Coordinates of C-alpha atoms in Angstrom, one line a residue:
M5 CA 59.7 93.1 140.8
P6 CA 60.9 89.8 142.3
D7 CA 58.6 86.8 142.2
Y8 CA 57.0 86.3 145.6
Q9 CA 54.5 83.6 144.7
A10 CA 56.3 81.1 146.9
L11 CA 55.9 83.4 149.8
F12 CA 52.2 83.9 149.1
R13 CA 51.8 80.1 149.1
D14 CA 53.7 79.8 152.4
L15 CA 51.5 82.5 154.0
L16 CA 48.3 80.8 152.9
E17 CA 49.6 77.6 154.4
A18 CA 50.2 79.5 157.6
K19 CA 46.6 80.8 157.5
A20 CA 48.0 84.4 157.0
D21 CA 45.6 85.1 154.2
A22 CA 45.1 88.7 155.2
W23 CA 48.8 89.5 155.1
A24 CA 49.1 87.9 151.6
V25 CA 46.3 90.1 150.4
A26 CA 48.0 93.2 151.9
L27 CA 51.3 92.3 150.3
A28 CA 49.8 91.9 146.9
Q29 CA 49.0 95.6 147.1
Q30 CA 52.1 96.8 148.9
L31 CA 54.8 95.2 146.9
P32 CA 54.1 96.7 143.4
D33 CA 54.2 100.1 145.0
A34 CA 57.4 99.4 146.9
F35 CA 59.1 98.2 143.6
D36 CA 57.8 101.2 141.6
A37 CA 60.8 102.2 139.5
G38 CA 59.4 105.7 139.2
K39 CA 60.0 106.2 142.9
H40 CA 63.6 104.9 143.0
G41 CA 66.0 106.0 140.2
D42 CA 68.5 103.2 140.8
L43 CA 66.1 100.3 140.9
V44 CA 66.2 99.7 137.1
K45 CA 70.0 99.7 137.3
W46 CA 70.1 97.2 140.2
Q47 CA 67.6 94.9 138.5
A48 CA 69.6 94.9 135.3
V49 CA 72.6 93.7 137.3
I50 CA 70.6 90.8 138.7
D51 CA 69.0 89.9 135.4
A52 CA 72.5 89.8 133.7
I53 CA 73.7 87.1 136.1
P54 CA 73.0 83.7 134.5
E55 CA 71.9 80.5 136.2
L56 CA 75.2 79.1 137.5
P57 CA 76.0 75.5 138.4
R58 CA 76.3 75.1 142.2
S59 CA 78.6 72.4 143.5
H60 CA 78.4 73.6 147.1
I61 CA 76.0 75.4 149.5
R62 CA 76.7 76.0 153.2
L63 CA 74.5 78.4 155.2
N64 CA 75.8 77.6 158.7
A65 CA 79.3 78.9 158.2
D66 CA 80.7 82.4 159.1
A67 CA 80.5 83.4 155.5
I68 CA 77.4 82.3 153.5
Q69 CA 78.9 79.9 151.0
I70 CA 77.4 79.3 147.5
G71 CA 79.4 77.5 144.9
H72 CA 83.2 77.2 144.4
A73 CA 85.6 79.2 142.3
E74 CA 86.1 76.0 140.3
D75 CA 82.5 76.0 139.2
L76 CA 83.2 79.0 136.9
A77 CA 85.6 79.8 134.2
P78 CA 88.0 82.6 135.2
W79 CA 86.2 85.2 133.1
Q80 CA 82.9 84.2 134.6
Q81 CA 84.2 84.6 138.1
Q82 CA 85.6 88.0 137.3
E83 CA 82.3 89.1 135.7
L84 CA 80.4 87.9 138.7
E85 CA 82.7 89.9 141.1
Q86 CA 82.1 93.0 139.1
Q87 CA 78.4 92.5 139.1
L88 CA 78.4 92.1 142.8
K89 CA 80.5 95.2 143.3
A90 CA 77.9 97.1 141.2
L91 CA 75.6 96.7 144.2
H92 CA 78.0 98.5 146.6
P93 CA 77.9 99.2 149.5
W94 CA 77.6 95.7 151.2
R95 CA 77.1 96.3 154.9
K96 CA 76.1 92.9 156.4
G97 CA 77.9 89.6 155.7
P98 CA 80.3 88.1 154.9
Y99 CA 79.6 86.0 151.8
Q100 CA 81.6 83.6 149.8
L101 CA 80.0 83.4 146.3
F102 CA 81.7 81.2 143.7
G103 CA 85.1 82.2 145.0
T104 CA 84.3 85.9 145.5
Y105 CA 84.7 86.8 149.2
I106 CA 82.4 89.8 150.0
D107 CA 84.1 91.4 153.0
T108 CA 81.2 93.5 154.3
E109 CA 81.4 96.5 156.6
W110 CA 80.0 94.4 159.5
R111 CA 81.3 91.0 160.6
S112 CA 77.7 90.0 161.2
D113 CA 78.8 86.4 161.9
W114 CA 80.3 87.7 165.2
K115 CA 76.8 88.9 166.3
W116 CA 75.4 85.5 165.3
R117 CA 78.0 83.7 167.4
R118 CA 77.1 85.8 170.4
L119 CA 73.4 84.8 170.3
Q120 CA 73.2 81.4 168.7
D121 CA 73.7 79.3 171.9
H122 CA 71.1 81.4 173.8
I123 CA 68.1 81.3 171.5
T124 CA 65.5 78.5 171.2
P125 CA 66.6 76.2 168.3
L126 CA 65.1 77.5 165.1
A127 CA 64.3 74.1 163.6
Y128 CA 60.8 74.0 162.0
R129 CA 60.1 77.6 163.2
R130 CA 58.7 80.5 161.3
V131 CA 61.1 83.4 161.8
L132 CA 60.8 87.2 161.2
D133 CA 64.0 89.3 161.0
V134 CA 63.1 93.0 161.3
G135 CA 65.6 95.4 159.8
C136 CA 67.4 92.5 158.2
G137 CA 69.6 94.5 155.8
N138 CA 70.6 92.3 152.9
G139 CA 69.4 89.2 154.6
Y140 CA 72.7 87.7 156.0
H141 CA 71.1 86.6 159.2
C142 CA 68.1 85.3 157.3
W143 CA 70.4 82.8 155.6
R144 CA 71.9 81.9 158.9
M145 CA 68.4 81.3 160.3
L146 CA 67.5 79.1 157.4
G147 CA 70.8 77.2 157.9
A148 CA 69.8 76.7 161.5
G149 CA 66.7 74.8 160.2
A150 CA 63.9 77.4 160.1
K151 CA 60.8 76.4 158.3
M152 CA 60.3 79.8 156.8
V153 CA 62.3 83.1 157.2
V154 CA 60.9 86.5 156.3
G155 CA 63.1 89.6 156.5
I156 CA 61.9 93.1 156.2
D157 CA 64.0 96.2 155.4
P158 CA 62.8 99.4 153.8
M159 CA 66.0 100.0 151.9
L160 CA 65.7 98.7 148.3
L161 CA 69.4 98.2 147.8
N162 CA 69.5 95.7 150.7
V163 CA 66.5 93.9 149.1
M164 CA 68.3 93.7 145.7
Q165 CA 71.5 92.4 147.3
F166 CA 69.4 89.7 148.9
Q167 CA 67.8 88.9 145.6
V168 CA 71.2 88.4 143.9
V169 CA 72.3 86.0 146.6
K170 CA 69.0 84.1 146.3
K171 CA 69.4 83.8 142.6
L172 CA 72.8 82.3 143.1
H173 CA 71.4 80.0 145.8
G174 CA 68.2 78.9 144.2
T175 CA 64.7 78.3 145.5
A176 CA 64.4 78.5 149.3
P177 CA 61.7 79.5 151.9
V178 CA 63.5 82.7 152.7
Y179 CA 62.3 86.1 151.6
V180 CA 63.2 89.8 152.1
L181 CA 60.5 92.4 151.7
P182 CA 61.0 96.2 151.2
L183 CA 58.9 97.1 154.2
G184 CA 59.1 98.5 157.7
I185 CA 57.5 96.9 160.7
E186 CA 54.8 99.5 160.6
D187 CA 53.7 98.1 157.2
L188 CA 52.9 94.7 158.7
P189 CA 49.3 93.9 159.7
P190 CA 48.5 94.7 163.3
N191 CA 48.2 91.7 165.7
L192 CA 49.8 89.3 163.1
Q193 CA 50.7 86.6 165.7
L194 CA 52.4 84.5 163.0
F195 CA 56.0 83.9 164.0
D196 CA 57.6 81.6 166.5
S197 CA 60.8 83.7 166.6
V198 CA 61.2 87.4 165.9
F199 CA 64.6 89.1 165.7
S200 CA 65.1 92.9 165.9
M201 CA 68.8 93.7 165.7
G202 CA 70.1 97.2 165.4
V203 CA 66.7 98.8 165.0
L204 CA 65.4 99.9 168.4
Y205 CA 67.6 102.9 168.7
H206 CA 66.4 104.2 165.4
R207 CA 62.8 104.3 166.5
R208 CA 61.4 107.5 168.0
S209 CA 59.2 105.4 170.2
P210 CA 61.0 102.4 171.6
I211 CA 57.9 101.2 173.5
E212 CA 55.8 101.3 170.3
H213 CA 58.5 99.2 168.5
L214 CA 58.5 96.6 171.3
L215 CA 54.7 96.3 171.1
E216 CA 54.9 96.0 167.3
L217 CA 57.4 93.1 167.7
K218 CA 55.2 91.5 170.3
A219 CA 52.2 91.6 167.9
C220 CA 54.2 89.6 165.4
L221 CA 54.8 86.7 167.8
Q222 CA 52.6 83.7 168.5
K223 CA 51.8 83.1 172.1
G224 CA 54.9 81.7 173.8
G225 CA 57.1 82.9 170.9
E226 CA 60.6 84.3 171.4
L227 CA 61.9 87.8 170.8
V228 CA 65.7 88.3 170.2
L229 CA 66.5 91.9 170.6
E230 CA 69.9 93.5 170.0
T231 CA 70.4 97.2 170.5
L232 CA 72.8 99.9 171.7
V233 CA 72.9 100.4 175.4
I234 CA 74.8 102.5 178.0
D235 CA 76.2 101.7 181.4
G236 CA 73.9 102.6 184.3
G237 CA 71.0 101.5 186.4
L238 CA 67.2 101.3 186.2
G239 CA 65.8 104.5 184.6
D240 CA 69.1 105.6 182.9
T241 CA 68.7 106.4 179.2
L242 CA 70.8 108.5 176.8
L243 CA 68.9 110.7 174.3
P244 CA 71.5 112.3 172.1
K245 CA 71.0 116.0 171.6
D246 CA 71.8 115.8 167.9
R247 CA 73.9 113.0 166.3
Y248 CA 75.3 109.9 167.8
A249 CA 78.4 108.5 166.1
K250 CA 77.6 110.8 163.2
M251 CA 74.1 109.2 162.8
R252 CA 71.1 111.6 162.9
N253 CA 68.5 108.9 163.5
V254 CA 69.5 107.6 166.9
W255 CA 67.0 108.2 169.7
F256 CA 67.0 106.2 172.9
L257 CA 70.0 104.3 174.3
P258 CA 68.9 102.7 177.6
S259 CA 70.8 100.9 180.3
C260 CA 70.3 97.1 180.4
D261 CA 68.1 97.4 183.5
T262 CA 66.0 100.0 181.8
L263 CA 65.7 97.9 178.6
V264 CA 64.6 94.9 180.7
S265 CA 61.9 97.1 182.4
W266 CA 60.6 98.3 179.0
L267 CA 60.2 94.7 177.8
Q268 CA 58.5 93.7 181.0
R269 CA 56.1 96.7 180.9
C270 CA 55.2 95.6 177.3
G271 CA 54.1 92.2 178.6
F272 CA 57.2 90.1 177.8
I273 CA 58.2 87.4 180.3
N274 CA 61.5 85.5 180.9
V275 CA 63.4 88.6 180.0
R276 CA 67.2 88.0 180.2
V277 CA 70.3 89.8 179.0
V278 CA 72.6 87.2 177.4
D279 CA 75.4 89.4 176.0
V280 CA 76.9 92.9 176.3
T281 CA 79.7 93.7 173.9
V282 CA 81.6 96.9 173.0
T283 CA 81.6 97.3 169.2
S284 CA 85.1 97.2 167.9
T285 CA 86.7 98.6 164.8
D286 CA 87.4 95.0 163.8
E287 CA 83.7 94.2 163.8
Q288 CA 82.6 97.3 161.9
R289 CA 85.0 98.9 159.4
S290 CA 85.4 100.2 155.9
T291 CA 86.4 97.6 153.3
E292 CA 86.7 97.2 149.5
W293 CA 83.0 96.3 149.6
M294 CA 81.9 99.3 151.8
R295 CA 84.2 102.2 151.0
F296 CA 82.4 104.9 153.0
H297 CA 83.3 106.0 156.5
S298 CA 82.7 103.5 159.2
L299 CA 83.1 103.1 163.0
Q300 CA 86.8 104.3 163.2
D301 CA 85.6 107.6 161.7
F302 CA 82.8 107.9 164.2
L303 CA 84.9 107.7 167.3
D304 CA 87.0 110.3 169.1
P305 CA 90.5 110.0 167.7
D306 CA 92.1 110.7 171.1
N307 CA 89.7 108.5 173.1
P308 CA 88.0 105.5 171.4
Q309 CA 85.8 105.0 174.4
L310 CA 83.9 108.1 173.2
T311 CA 82.1 108.9 170.0
I312 CA 83.2 111.9 167.9
E313 CA 80.4 113.9 169.8
G314 CA 81.9 112.9 173.2
L315 CA 79.2 110.3 174.0
P316 CA 79.8 106.8 175.2
A317 CA 81.1 104.6 172.3
P318 CA 78.8 102.0 170.9
K319 CA 78.0 99.1 173.2
R320 CA 75.4 96.5 172.3
A321 CA 73.3 94.1 174.3
I322 CA 71.4 91.0 173.3
V323 CA 68.2 90.5 175.2
I324 CA 65.9 87.5 174.9
A325 CA 62.2 87.4 176.0
N326 CA 59.0 85.5 175.5
N327 CA 55.5 86.5 174.5
I328 CA 52.9 85.6 177.1

C-alpha cells in the first residue's frame, strides 16, 4: 500500500482528525491484494522503478513534465517507457516523463484551458478532485499553487498510475485515494475548491451528488462542475433508455438551464455556466497509450452529431458555483 503518512499529517493540521481516523481503516481494505488480482503486478512495476535524478519539473504545462531524456541513459529511458506502458490504458494526460511522451486518450489539458481563467486562483487553497482518474488535473492544481490537493477515484489502476508519477516527481502535497465520494465523511467542510469533472452523469441521483460535493466545501468555497449536457430549456433532461455512446452507466444529461436550477435548489449561489463545448475526436481518441475503442467508435459513422444509439453527441458544460 502507498505511504499516506504525509496526508495524515496534512489532515491533522487541517483539523480533519475524524477523516484521518476513517482513512486509516479504509485504505488497507481498498489496497487488499486479495480483492484485486492485478494490484500485485502494478505494485511490482512501481517498485521496479528506481529513484531517478530530476533536472526539471514543470506542472503548469499542457503535458506534466518531469525530468529530461538526457537525465537517463538510453537503456534506462527505454526501460522506463516499457514500465509505464505496463500500466495501460492511460486515459487522462498528457505526461512528459524523462523523454517519454504519454499520449493519453483524453487531451485533459484542453479541459484545463477552458476552465483555468474562470476559477478562483488556487494559490494556498485546499482542493478536492472527485473522479480524478490518474491525477492529471491534481498535478495542474498543484502547479497552480494549491496548498494541498486530494483526488479520489475508485479505480485502482488510476491510483497506481498516479503513484508512479508521484514516485518520479518526489514528495508533494498531492494525493490520490482509491475511494468514491460516498466514502468521505458526511459534512466534511474541508476544501476551499471542489472539482467534479466527468462524474455527474454517472450518478443515479445527480441531486445527491451535488449535495455530497457541497458537504465537502467550506462556507464560501467554490465548486467547479463539468458534465455532459444537452441543448434545451429549463426542465429538459435526457435519460438514455439503455446505453449512451456505448456506456452503460450514464444516467441524467440535463440542459444547462436545468443544471443551473439543480445547483440552485441544492443551495449553491453565484451559479454560472462558463463554457459549453462539443467533445471532438481530437480531444478524445485511441492512442498507443490507450488502444481500446474511443469516441470515434461511439458516434454514428454517418452523422457524427449523433451517438451510435442515435442520441445527441457528447457536449460538455463547465459550471462554477459557490457554497453559501
